[in-house]
Amino acid sequence: MTKFHAHHTQKRLELRSLGVLILLFFLISCSATSSGPKPDWVDHQSKKYPENCYLLGVGSGDDEQSAEMNALSAIARIFQVAVKQSQTEISNSLTTKTGDDTQSQWEVQFNEVTELSTQKTLEGAQIVESWVDPAQTVHKLAVLDRLKTALILE
């Protein structure tokens, strides 16, 4: 075998190895997130994870991380929710007098802010499924085994 043929054969092997690596990366990334038909759990019910056995949390977001955090937060809210609410009222009045004619205007503006927070460590909560809808919104399903959780909380 000449140097040219040996070098050419080595280059083909390198290209094949690169192609295999790219294919593996593609397959792994596709298995992590499904973009097929809408799964049942997106609507908060799952045949695979029935509510009598699991606590479910569904989260959505623009990316994997925010969808995951929203799903875990949905489970955390089941345990304890602290609500902090504040309201602001702004009132303005304007009275205009022209000769014997008086006109009054009254404006009231309300602002309300509600904050929810939870304080429970999610031991055992897992992200088990993921789906990307046609609008490219990422949806994640978090589950928590009811029996295991009951034993931990005792």
mmCIF file of N, CA and C in Angstrom, residues 10 22 31 36 46 49 54 56-57 59 64 69 78 84 86 96 101 114 126 141 154:
data_model
loop_
_atom_site.group_PDB
_atom_site.id
_atom_site.type_symbol
_atom_site.label_atom_id
_atom_site.label_comp_id
_atom_site.label_asym_id
_atom_site.label_seq_id
_atom_site.Cartn_x
_atom_site.Cartn_y
_atom_site.Cartn_z
ATOM 1 N N GLN A 10 -6.853 6.419 6.091
ATOM 2 C CA GLN A 10 -6.919 7.000 7.435
ATOM 3 C C GLN A 10 -7.912 8.166 7.462
ATOM 4 N N ILE A 22 -21.361 12.280 15.394
ATOM 5 C CA ILE A 22 -22.453 13.226 15.134
ATOM 6 C C ILE A 22 -23.795 12.511 15.219
ATOM 7 N N SER A 31 -33.498 11.708 22.128
ATOM 8 C CA SER A 31 -34.133 10.871 23.140
ATOM 9 C C SER A 31 -34.448 11.658 24.394
ATOM 10 N N GLY A 36 -42.976 14.609 19.338
ATOM 11 C CA GLY A 36 -44.053 13.909 18.642
ATOM 12 C C GLY A 36 -45.406 14.465 19.047
ATOM 13 N N SER A 46 -51.909 11.576 33.659
ATOM 14 C CA SER A 46 -51.039 10.645 32.967
ATOM 15 C C SER A 46 -51.445 9.209 33.259
ATOM 16 N N TYR A 49 -48.251 7.613 34.877
ATOM 17 C CA TYR A 49 -48.010 8.054 36.251
ATOM 18 C C TYR A 49 -49.347 8.451 36.872
ATOM 19 N N TYR A 54 -48.666 8.930 42.205
ATOM 20 C CA TYR A 54 -47.671 9.990 42.008
ATOM 21 C C TYR A 54 -48.287 11.378 42.144
ATOM 22 N N LEU A 56 -47.945 14.926 40.462
ATOM 23 C CA LEU A 56 -47.469 15.382 39.162
ATOM 24 C C LEU A 56 -47.270 16.891 39.158
ATOM 25 N N GLY A 57 -46.233 17.313 38.481
ATOM 26 C CA GLY A 57 -45.997 18.730 38.252
ATOM 27 C C GLY A 57 -45.643 18.939 36.800
ATOM 28 N N GLY A 59 -44.537 21.653 33.909
ATOM 29 C CA GLY A 59 -43.969 22.984 33.736
ATOM 30 C C GLY A 59 -43.675 23.249 32.279
ATOM 31 N N GLU A 64 -35.238 24.357 28.284
ATOM 32 C CA GLU A 64 -35.274 23.157 29.128
ATOM 33 C C GLU A 64 -35.239 23.514 30.615
ATOM 34 N N MET A 69 -37.706 23.855 36.038
ATOM 35 C CA MET A 69 -37.942 24.582 37.291
ATOM 36 C C MET A 69 -39.438 24.783 37.529
ATOM 37 N N ILE A 78 -47.748 22.047 46.002
ATOM 38 C CA ILE A 78 -48.711 21.122 46.588
ATOM 39 C C ILE A 78 -48.550 21.079 48.104
ATOM 40 N N LYS A 84 -48.225 36.334 49.673
ATOM 41 C CA LYS A 84 -47.969 37.709 50.080
ATOM 42 C C LYS A 84 -48.623 38.601 49.040
ATOM 43 N N SER A 86 -49.976 42.604 48.065
ATOM 44 C CA SER A 86 -49.982 44.027 48.371
ATOM 45 C C SER A 86 -50.851 44.751 47.350
ATOM 46 N N THR A 96 -62.852 71.596 37.421
ATOM 47 C CA THR A 96 -62.674 72.748 36.539
ATOM 48 C C THR A 96 -63.905 73.638 36.675
ATOM 49 N N ASP A 101 -70.309 77.241 35.669
ATOM 50 C CA ASP A 101 -70.265 75.812 35.344
ATOM 51 C C ASP A 101 -69.053 75.151 36.029
ATOM 52 N N THR A 114 -49.251 39.898 43.773
ATOM 53 C CA THR A 114 -49.359 38.678 44.555
ATOM 54 C C THR A 114 -48.093 37.860 44.352
ATOM 55 N N GLN A 126 -38.547 13.864 40.375
ATOM 56 C CA GLN A 126 -37.758 13.591 39.175
ATOM 57 C C GLN A 126 -38.452 14.138 37.938
ATOM 58 N N LEU A 141 -42.433 17.053 32.666
ATOM 59 C CA LEU A 141 -43.247 16.379 33.671
ATOM 60 C C LEU A 141 -42.346 15.961 34.821
ATOM 61 N N GLU A 154 -43.083 11.364 57.443
ATOM 62 C CA GLU A 154 -43.525 10.873 58.759
ATOM 63 C C GLU A 154 -42.539 11.207 59.841
#
